[in-house]
Structure formats: C-alpha cells, structure tokens
Short mmCIF file of C-alpha atoms in Angstrom, two decimals:
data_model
loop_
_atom_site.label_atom_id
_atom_site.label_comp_id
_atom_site.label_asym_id
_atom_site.label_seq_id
_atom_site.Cartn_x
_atom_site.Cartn_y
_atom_site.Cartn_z
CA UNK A 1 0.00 0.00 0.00
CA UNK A 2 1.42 3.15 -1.01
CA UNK A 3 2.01 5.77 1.64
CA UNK A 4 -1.00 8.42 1.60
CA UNK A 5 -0.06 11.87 2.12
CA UNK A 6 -3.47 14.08 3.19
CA UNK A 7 -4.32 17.64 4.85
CA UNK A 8 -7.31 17.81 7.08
CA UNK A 9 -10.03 20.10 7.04
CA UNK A 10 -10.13 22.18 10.05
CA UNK A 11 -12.82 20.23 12.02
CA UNK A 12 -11.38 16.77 10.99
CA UNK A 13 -8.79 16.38 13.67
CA UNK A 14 -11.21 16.49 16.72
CA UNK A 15 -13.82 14.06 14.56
CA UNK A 16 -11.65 11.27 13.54
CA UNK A 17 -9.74 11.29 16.87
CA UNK A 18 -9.59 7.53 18.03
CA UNK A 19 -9.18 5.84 21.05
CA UNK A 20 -5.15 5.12 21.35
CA UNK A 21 -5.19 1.08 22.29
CA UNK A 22 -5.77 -1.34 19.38
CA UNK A 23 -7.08 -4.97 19.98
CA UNK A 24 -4.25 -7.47 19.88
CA UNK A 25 -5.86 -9.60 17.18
CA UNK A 26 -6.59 -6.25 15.00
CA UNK A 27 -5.92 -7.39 11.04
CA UNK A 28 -5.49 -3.87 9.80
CA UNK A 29 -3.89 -1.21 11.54
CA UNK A 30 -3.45 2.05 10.89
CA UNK A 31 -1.21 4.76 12.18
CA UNK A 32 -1.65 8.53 11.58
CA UNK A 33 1.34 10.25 11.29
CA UNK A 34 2.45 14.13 12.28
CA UNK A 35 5.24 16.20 11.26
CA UNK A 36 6.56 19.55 11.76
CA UNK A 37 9.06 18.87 8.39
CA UNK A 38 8.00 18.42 4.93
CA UNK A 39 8.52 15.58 2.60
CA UNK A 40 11.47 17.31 1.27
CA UNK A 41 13.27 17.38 4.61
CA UNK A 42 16.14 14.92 4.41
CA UNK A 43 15.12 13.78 7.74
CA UNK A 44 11.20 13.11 6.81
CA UNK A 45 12.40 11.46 4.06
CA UNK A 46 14.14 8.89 6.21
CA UNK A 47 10.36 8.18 8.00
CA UNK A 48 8.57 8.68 4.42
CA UNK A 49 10.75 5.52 3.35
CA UNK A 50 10.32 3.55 6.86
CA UNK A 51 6.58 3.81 6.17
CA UNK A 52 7.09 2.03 3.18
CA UNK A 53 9.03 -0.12 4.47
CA UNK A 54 7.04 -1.01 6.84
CA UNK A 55 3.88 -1.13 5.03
CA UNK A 56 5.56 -3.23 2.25
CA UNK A 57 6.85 -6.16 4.90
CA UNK A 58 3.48 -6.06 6.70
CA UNK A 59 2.05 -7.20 3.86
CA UNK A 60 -0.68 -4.30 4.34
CA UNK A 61 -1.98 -5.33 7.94
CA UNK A 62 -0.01 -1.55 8.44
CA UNK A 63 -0.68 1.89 6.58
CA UNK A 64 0.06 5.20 7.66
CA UNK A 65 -1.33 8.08 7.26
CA UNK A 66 1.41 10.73 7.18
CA UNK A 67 0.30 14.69 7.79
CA UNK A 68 3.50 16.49 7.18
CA UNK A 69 4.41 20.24 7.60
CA UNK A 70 2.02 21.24 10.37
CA UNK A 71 -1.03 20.12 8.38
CA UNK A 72 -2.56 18.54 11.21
CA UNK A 73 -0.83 19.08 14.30
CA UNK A 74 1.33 22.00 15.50
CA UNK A 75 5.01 21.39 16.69
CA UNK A 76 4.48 22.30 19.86
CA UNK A 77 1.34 20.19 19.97
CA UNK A 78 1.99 17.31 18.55
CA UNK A 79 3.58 15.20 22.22
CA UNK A 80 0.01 16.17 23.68
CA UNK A 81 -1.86 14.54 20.56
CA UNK A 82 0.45 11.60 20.50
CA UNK A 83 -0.24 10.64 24.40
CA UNK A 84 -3.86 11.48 24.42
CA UNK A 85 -4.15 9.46 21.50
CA UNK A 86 -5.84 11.69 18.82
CA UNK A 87 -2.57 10.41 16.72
CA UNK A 88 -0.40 7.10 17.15
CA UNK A 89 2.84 8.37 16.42
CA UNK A 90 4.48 11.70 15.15
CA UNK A 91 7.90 13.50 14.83
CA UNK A 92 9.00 16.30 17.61
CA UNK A 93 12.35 18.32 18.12
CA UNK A 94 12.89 17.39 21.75
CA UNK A 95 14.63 20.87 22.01
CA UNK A 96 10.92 22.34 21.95
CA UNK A 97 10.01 20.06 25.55
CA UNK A 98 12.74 22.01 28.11
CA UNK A 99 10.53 20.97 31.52
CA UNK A 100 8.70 17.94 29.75
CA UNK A 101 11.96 16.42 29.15
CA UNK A 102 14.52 17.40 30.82
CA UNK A 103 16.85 14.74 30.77
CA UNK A 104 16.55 14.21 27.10
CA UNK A 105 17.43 17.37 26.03
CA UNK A 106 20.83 16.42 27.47
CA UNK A 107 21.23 15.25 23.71
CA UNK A 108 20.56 19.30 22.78
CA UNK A 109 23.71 20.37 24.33
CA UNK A 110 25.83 23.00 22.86
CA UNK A 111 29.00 21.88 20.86
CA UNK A 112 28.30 18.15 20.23
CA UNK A 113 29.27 15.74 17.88
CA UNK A 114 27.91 17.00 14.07
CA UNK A 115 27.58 13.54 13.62
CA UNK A 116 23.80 11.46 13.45
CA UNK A 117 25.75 8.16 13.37
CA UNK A 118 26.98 9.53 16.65
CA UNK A 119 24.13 11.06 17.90
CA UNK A 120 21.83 8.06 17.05
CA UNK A 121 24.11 5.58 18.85
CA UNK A 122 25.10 7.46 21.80
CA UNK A 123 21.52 8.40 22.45
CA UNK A 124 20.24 4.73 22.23
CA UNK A 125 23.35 3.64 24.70
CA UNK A 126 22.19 6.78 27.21
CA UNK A 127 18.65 5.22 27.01
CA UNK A 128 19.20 1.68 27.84
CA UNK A 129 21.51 2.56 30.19
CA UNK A 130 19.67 4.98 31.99
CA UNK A 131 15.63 4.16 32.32
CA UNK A 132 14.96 7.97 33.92
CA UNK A 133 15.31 8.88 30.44
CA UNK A 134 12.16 6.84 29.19
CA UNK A 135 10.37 7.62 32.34
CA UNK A 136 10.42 11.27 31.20
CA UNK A 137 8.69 9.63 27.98
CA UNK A 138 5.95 7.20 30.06
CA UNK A 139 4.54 10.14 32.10
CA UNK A 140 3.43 11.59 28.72
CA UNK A 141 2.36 8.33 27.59
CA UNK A 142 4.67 8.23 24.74
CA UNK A 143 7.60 6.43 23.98
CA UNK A 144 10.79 6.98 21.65
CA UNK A 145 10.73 4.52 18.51
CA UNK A 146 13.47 5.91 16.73
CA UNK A 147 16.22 8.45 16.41
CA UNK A 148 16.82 11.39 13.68
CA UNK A 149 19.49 14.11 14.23
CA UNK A 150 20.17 16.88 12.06
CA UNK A 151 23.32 16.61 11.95
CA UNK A 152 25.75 19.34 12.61
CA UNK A 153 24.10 22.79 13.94
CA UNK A 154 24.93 25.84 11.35
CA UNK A 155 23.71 29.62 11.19
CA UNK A 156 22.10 30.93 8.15
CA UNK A 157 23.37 34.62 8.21
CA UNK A 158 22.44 37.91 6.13
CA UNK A 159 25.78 39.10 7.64
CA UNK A 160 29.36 37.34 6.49
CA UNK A 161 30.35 35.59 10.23
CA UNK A 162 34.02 34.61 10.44
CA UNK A 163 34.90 35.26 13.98
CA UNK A 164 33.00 34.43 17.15
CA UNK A 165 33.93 38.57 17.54
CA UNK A 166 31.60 38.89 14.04
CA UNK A 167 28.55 37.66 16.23
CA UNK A 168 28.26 40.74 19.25
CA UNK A 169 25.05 42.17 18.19
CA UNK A 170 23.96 39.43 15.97
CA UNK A 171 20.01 39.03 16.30
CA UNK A 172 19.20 35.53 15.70
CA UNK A 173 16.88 32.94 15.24
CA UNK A 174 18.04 30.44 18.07
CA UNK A 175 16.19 28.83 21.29
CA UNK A 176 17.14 26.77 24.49
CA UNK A 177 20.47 26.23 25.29
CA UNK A 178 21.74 27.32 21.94
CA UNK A 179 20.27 30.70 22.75
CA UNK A 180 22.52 30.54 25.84
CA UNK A 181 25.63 29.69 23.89
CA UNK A 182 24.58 33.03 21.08
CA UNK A 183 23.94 35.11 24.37
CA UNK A 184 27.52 34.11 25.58
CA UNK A 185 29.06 35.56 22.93
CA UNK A 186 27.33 38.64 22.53
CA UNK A 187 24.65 37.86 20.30
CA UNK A 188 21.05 38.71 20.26
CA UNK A 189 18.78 35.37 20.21
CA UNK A 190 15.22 35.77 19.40
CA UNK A 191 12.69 33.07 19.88
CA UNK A 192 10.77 32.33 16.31
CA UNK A 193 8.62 29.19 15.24
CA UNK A 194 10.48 27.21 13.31
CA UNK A 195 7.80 27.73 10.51
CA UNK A 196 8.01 31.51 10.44
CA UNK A 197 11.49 32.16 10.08
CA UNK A 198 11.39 32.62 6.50
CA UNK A 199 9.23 35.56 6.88
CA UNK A 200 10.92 36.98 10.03
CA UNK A 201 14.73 36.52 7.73
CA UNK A 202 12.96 37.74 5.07
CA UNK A 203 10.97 41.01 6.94
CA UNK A 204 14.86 41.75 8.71
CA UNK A 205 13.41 40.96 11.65
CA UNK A 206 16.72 38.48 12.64
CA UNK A 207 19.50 38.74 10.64
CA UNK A 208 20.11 35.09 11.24
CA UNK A 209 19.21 31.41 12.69
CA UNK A 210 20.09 28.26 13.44
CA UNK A 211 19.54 26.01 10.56
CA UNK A 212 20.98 22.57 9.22
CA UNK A 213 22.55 22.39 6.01
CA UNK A 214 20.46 19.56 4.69
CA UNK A 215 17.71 21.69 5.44
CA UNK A 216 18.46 25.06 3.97
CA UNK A 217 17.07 24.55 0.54
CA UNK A 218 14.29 22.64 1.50
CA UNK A 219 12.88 25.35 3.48
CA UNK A 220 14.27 28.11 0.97
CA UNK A 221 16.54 29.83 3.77
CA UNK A 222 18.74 30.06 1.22
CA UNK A 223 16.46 32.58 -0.80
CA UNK A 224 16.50 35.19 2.34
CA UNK A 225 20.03 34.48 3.71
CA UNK A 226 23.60 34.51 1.95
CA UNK A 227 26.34 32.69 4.12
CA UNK A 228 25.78 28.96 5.69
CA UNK A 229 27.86 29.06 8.45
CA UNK A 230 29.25 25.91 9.65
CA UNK A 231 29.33 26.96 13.85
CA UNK A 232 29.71 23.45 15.28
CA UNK A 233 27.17 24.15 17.50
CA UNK A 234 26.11 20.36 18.02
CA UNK A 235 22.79 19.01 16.42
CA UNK A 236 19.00 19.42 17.37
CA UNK A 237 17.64 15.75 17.87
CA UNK A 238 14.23 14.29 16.52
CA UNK A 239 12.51 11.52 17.99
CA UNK A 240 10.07 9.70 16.35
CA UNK A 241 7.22 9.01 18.83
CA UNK A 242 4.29 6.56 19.51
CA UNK A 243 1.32 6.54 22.17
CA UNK A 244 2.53 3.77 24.44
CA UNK A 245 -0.94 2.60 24.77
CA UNK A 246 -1.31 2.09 21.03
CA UNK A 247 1.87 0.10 21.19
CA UNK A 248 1.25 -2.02 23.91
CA UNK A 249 -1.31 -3.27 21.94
CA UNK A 250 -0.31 -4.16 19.10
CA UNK A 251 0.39 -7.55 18.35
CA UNK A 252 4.40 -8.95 19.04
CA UNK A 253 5.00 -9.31 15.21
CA UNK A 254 4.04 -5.93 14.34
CA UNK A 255 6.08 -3.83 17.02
CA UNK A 256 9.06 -5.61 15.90
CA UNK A 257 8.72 -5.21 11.90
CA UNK A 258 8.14 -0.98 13.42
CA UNK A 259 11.33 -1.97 15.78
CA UNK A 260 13.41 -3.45 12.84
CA UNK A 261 12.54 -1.00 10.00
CA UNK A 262 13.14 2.08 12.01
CA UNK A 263 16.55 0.59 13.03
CA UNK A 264 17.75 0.20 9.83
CA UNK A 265 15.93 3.97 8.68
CA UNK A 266 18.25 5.11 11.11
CA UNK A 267 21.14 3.67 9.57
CA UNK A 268 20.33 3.93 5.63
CA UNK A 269 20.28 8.23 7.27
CA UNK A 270 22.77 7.94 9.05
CA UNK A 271 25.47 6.87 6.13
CA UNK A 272 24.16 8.95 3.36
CA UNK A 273 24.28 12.34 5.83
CA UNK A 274 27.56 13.01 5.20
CA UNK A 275 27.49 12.84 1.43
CA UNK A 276 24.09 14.35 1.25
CA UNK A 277 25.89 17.44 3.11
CA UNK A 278 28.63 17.75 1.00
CA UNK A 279 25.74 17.68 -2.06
CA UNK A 280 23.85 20.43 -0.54
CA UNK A 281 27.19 22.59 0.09
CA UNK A 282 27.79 22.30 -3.38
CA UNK A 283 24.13 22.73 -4.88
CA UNK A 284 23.93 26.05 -2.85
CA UNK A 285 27.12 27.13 -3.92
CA UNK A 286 26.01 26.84 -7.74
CA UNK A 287 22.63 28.57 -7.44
CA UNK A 288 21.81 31.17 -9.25
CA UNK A 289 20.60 34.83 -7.83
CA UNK A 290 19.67 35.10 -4.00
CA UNK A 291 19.22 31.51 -4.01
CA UNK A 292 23.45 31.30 -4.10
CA UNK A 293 24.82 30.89 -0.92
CA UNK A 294 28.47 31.13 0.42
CA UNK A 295 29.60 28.24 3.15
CA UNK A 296 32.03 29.45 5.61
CA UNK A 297 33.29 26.88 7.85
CA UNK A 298 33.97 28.75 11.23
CA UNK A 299 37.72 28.44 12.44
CA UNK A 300 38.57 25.90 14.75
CA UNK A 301 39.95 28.40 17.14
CA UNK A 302 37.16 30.53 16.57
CA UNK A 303 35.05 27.95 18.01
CA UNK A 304 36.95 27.03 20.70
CA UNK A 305 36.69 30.59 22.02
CA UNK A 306 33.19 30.42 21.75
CA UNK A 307 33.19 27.51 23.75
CA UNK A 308 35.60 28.84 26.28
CA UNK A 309 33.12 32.27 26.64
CA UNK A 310 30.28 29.66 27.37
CA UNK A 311 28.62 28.19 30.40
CA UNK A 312 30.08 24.90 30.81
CA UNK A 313 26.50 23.34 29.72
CA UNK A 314 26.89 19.87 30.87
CA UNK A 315 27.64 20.77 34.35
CA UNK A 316 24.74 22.61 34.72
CA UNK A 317 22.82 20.06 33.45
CA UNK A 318 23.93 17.84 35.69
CA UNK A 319 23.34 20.33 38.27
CA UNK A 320 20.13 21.51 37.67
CA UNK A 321 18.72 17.45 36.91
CA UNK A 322 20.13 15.88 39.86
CA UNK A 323 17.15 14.77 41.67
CA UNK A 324 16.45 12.84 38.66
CA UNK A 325 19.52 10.36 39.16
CA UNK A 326 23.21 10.35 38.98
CA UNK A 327 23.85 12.63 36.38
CA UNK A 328 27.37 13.34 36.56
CA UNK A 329 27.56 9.88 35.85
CA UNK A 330 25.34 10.58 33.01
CA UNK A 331 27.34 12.88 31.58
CA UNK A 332 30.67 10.83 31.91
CA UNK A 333 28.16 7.81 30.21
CA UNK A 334 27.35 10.48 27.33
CA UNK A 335 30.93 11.35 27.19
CA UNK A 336 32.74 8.14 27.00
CA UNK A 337 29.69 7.12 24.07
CA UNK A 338 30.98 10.14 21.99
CA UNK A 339 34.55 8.98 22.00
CA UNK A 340 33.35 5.25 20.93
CA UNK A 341 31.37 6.11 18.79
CA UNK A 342 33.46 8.97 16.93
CA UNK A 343 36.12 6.13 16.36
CA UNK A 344 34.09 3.85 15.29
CA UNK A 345 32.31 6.42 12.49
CA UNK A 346 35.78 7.20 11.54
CA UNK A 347 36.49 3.92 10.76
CA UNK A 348 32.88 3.74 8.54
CA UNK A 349 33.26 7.03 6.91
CA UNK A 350 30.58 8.71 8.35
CA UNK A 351 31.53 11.09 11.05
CA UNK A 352 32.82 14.11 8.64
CA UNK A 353 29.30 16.33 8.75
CA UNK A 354 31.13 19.54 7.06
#
C-alpha cells in the first residue's frame, strides 16, 4: 500500500480522533502520522521511506497516514496529541520540551558531535543505560521509537560571520540552550517558530538562525540568507514518537517489523548524511541569484573561544537534573559514548558532517 499523504479540514482532527489502544488480534492497523518537516526534509524522508518499508513487509496489515508540515498538528502540539491518543505516532524536536523532558534534552547540548551516526548511537546507549530517560517519555504516555538528528548545527546569516567577535550584536533565530551559547558571545537570540522564520529573515526581523545544512534549501533559507555558516554548534535531535498505549497493543509481530525498520531507517540516514551534506554545500554554492549561498566553515579556534566564553553546559545540566539520578555519571556515560562512537564512524566514513 502506497504511503497516503493528506491535509485535514479544520474540524477533521477532533472528529476522527480515536481511542489510542488497538485490539491485539486487529488485522489492519493504521497509524496517523504528524510532522513539523515536509517531505522534502532529508530527515522526513528517512520516516517517508520507513513507512514504506514497513507497510511493504506487513504485507498491508499496516498503513500510515502521514500529515506532514504542520497540516494537522502543530510542533508544539503534537507530544500532547500523541499521548492522548488523537494520533499514534508523530515527529518532535525534543529541544521544543525544556521541563517535559529534561533529561533528554541532554542530547541538545551546545558543541556536540555533528555527527547522526553519533548522535543516534550514543543516544540509544544513554537510554538503555539509563531508564529515567524513558520515564520522562511514560509520564506523557509516549515512547521513543526511533532516532533522527540533524546533523551538525549551522547559522544561516544575512551578515558574512568569520569570527565568534563577528557575532556581538547578531540578532538571531536560536532557542534553548543554543540561545545561551549566542547570548555568551554577545549575540542577540530571538525566539521564532520554526515555521516563520522565513518571513521573520525575510521582513529583517533576525539577521540570522540556526539552521541545518540539509535543510536550507528545502525550506528556501537560502532565498533570504547569503552565508551557511558551519558553527559546530552540536545538532537538534528528533525523535520519532508513539502513544505507548497504542503500542502495547499491538500484536508482538508488528512492534518488531516498526522496531526493525526504524533501526535500519536510522542507519540507511545515518550513512548517506555526510554525502548528502557535502551535495547540498555544493548545490547552494552553484545557485543562481539570491538563491546562491556562500559556506564558511567557522575556524577551529574561533570555536573554541566560543566555547571557552560559554557556560560549561553539561555541568549545569547535571546540576540543575540531579534529583532525577546520577547525572554526573550521566554525563561521563554520554561522554565516554561520543569517543566510541566517533572512532568507530571514523572507521565507517561517516563522522565528517562539514
């Protein structure tokens, strides 16, 4: 069954809302599906091709209805739909939940690996190794099916940046802890919806934001912006959720085909991320008018002293989450995970994010 891409009529959501559990012996099964990104998001495209997949191996007991690009649920509403069960499963930058999930956005930290290979496998290590991190999840009835970074965080500037010095006065598009790290430095961060930054780059209103290469073109930042700068500012992580209800029902075959398929989604993103980067560096290097866009990759010293002007992020994380379990072990956990798994991507060829 192909994969069915639909937008609602206003009154639809509330109407075809469902109840979240499914009977264990259900033969067809259906699973509505919400997304901030569009289909042209590199990162949707990974879940546009696990629905397939998924579909394909069920042999149809499975479709999926997938409502992309806000056209059914908001962003910042889309955790509160997945747990009450008016969708099964959905897409969310965790960076948007600060005092929902405060644990996971550990993962959002400042200065990070650019890496999803990393990012995928050191956040599945943190999360069998540490079960606050699901419990975070359970409370909002959801849990975490899979794992999408964005790979490595950039800005896309009006202004040319070269120097952490270039950024005092900078108003930009950031939010959480990133907005911290801009702040640090002298910068300006203003807090936008992801979906109206266009307008707000476009209107002057920021002269910048955080963006992701692999992301530029397909939401046209390119067409209001003229340098990608690559900041190293660490990567905003996506988790693919479900309704835990909805999955505790289904039957044992089922959750593992989802289990299995988003696995290897993960990995089929995870190895073509660094290639697709270098593909989008070029392709906006070769447009044509104010589509054209200059990549400057920020100076390793450069960063450093932005690092060094910083708040030293993980400590206070740690700090500010320790009734919530050992988290200076935590952070020695995430740590140690980074090393591994930076090795071992520089053994496979996919660590190099630009």
């Amino acid at each position: 069954m192909t994969t069915r891409f639909r937008v609602l009529a206003a009154g639809l959501f509330a109407a075809t809302a469902l109840a979240a559990a499914l009977p264990a012996d259900a033969a067809d099964i259906t699973i509505r599906y919400a997304s901030p990104s569009a289909v042209t998001d590199p990162t949707q495209e990974a879940i546009v091709w696990f629905t397939e997949e998924v579909e394909k191996r069920t042999d149809g007991r499975v479709a999926f209805e997938m409502y992309l690009g806000n056209s059914l649920v908001k962003d910042q509403d889309i955790v509160a739909a997945i747990g009450d069960g008016l969708i099964e499963m959905g897409k969310i930058y965790t960076v948007s939940y600060p005092g929902q999930m405060q644990l996971i956005n550990m993962v959002n930290l400042p200065f990070t690996s650019p890496s999803p290979y990393v990012a995928i496998n050191v956040i599945h290590g943190m999360m069998e190794k540490y079960p606050e991190f699901d419990a975070e999840l359970e409370k909002l009835n959801v849990m975490a099916l899979g794992v999408i970074p964005t790979g490595g965080t950039g800005i896309v500037s009006k202004e040319k940046i070269e120097t952490v010095e270039d950024l005092k006065g900078f108003k930009v598009r950031a939010r959480g802890v990133q907005a911290q790290a801009f702040s640090a430095v002298g910068a300006t961060p203003v807090s936008i919806p992801w979906n109206d930054v266009y307008e707000a780059l476009s209107k002057g209103v920021v002269s910048g934001s955080t963006n992701y290469i692999v992301t530029t073109r397909p939401i046209r930042h390119n067409e209001v912006t003229d340098y990608y700068v690559a900041a190293g500012l660490g990567q905003a992580i996506q988790f693919e959720l479900v309704n835990r209800d909805f999955w505790n029902a289904l039957p044992e075959d089922i959750r593992t085909i989802l289990t299995d398929t988003m696995r290897e989604a993960e990995e089929r993103y995870a190895k073509r991320a660094s290639k697709l980067a270098l593909e989008e560096r070029e392709t906006l290097a070769n447009e044509s008018g104010p589509a054209k866009m200059e990549y400057i990759a920020l100076d390793p010293a450069e960063r450093e002293k932005w690092i060094a002007a910083s708040p030293d992020f993980f400590g206070d994380w740690a700090k500010a989450n320790a009734a919530a379990g050992d988290t200076a072990a935590m952070v020695e956990t995430y740590k140690s995970l980074q090393d591994e798994f930076t090795a071992k991507g520089e053994e496979l060829g996919v660590v190099d994010m630009w």
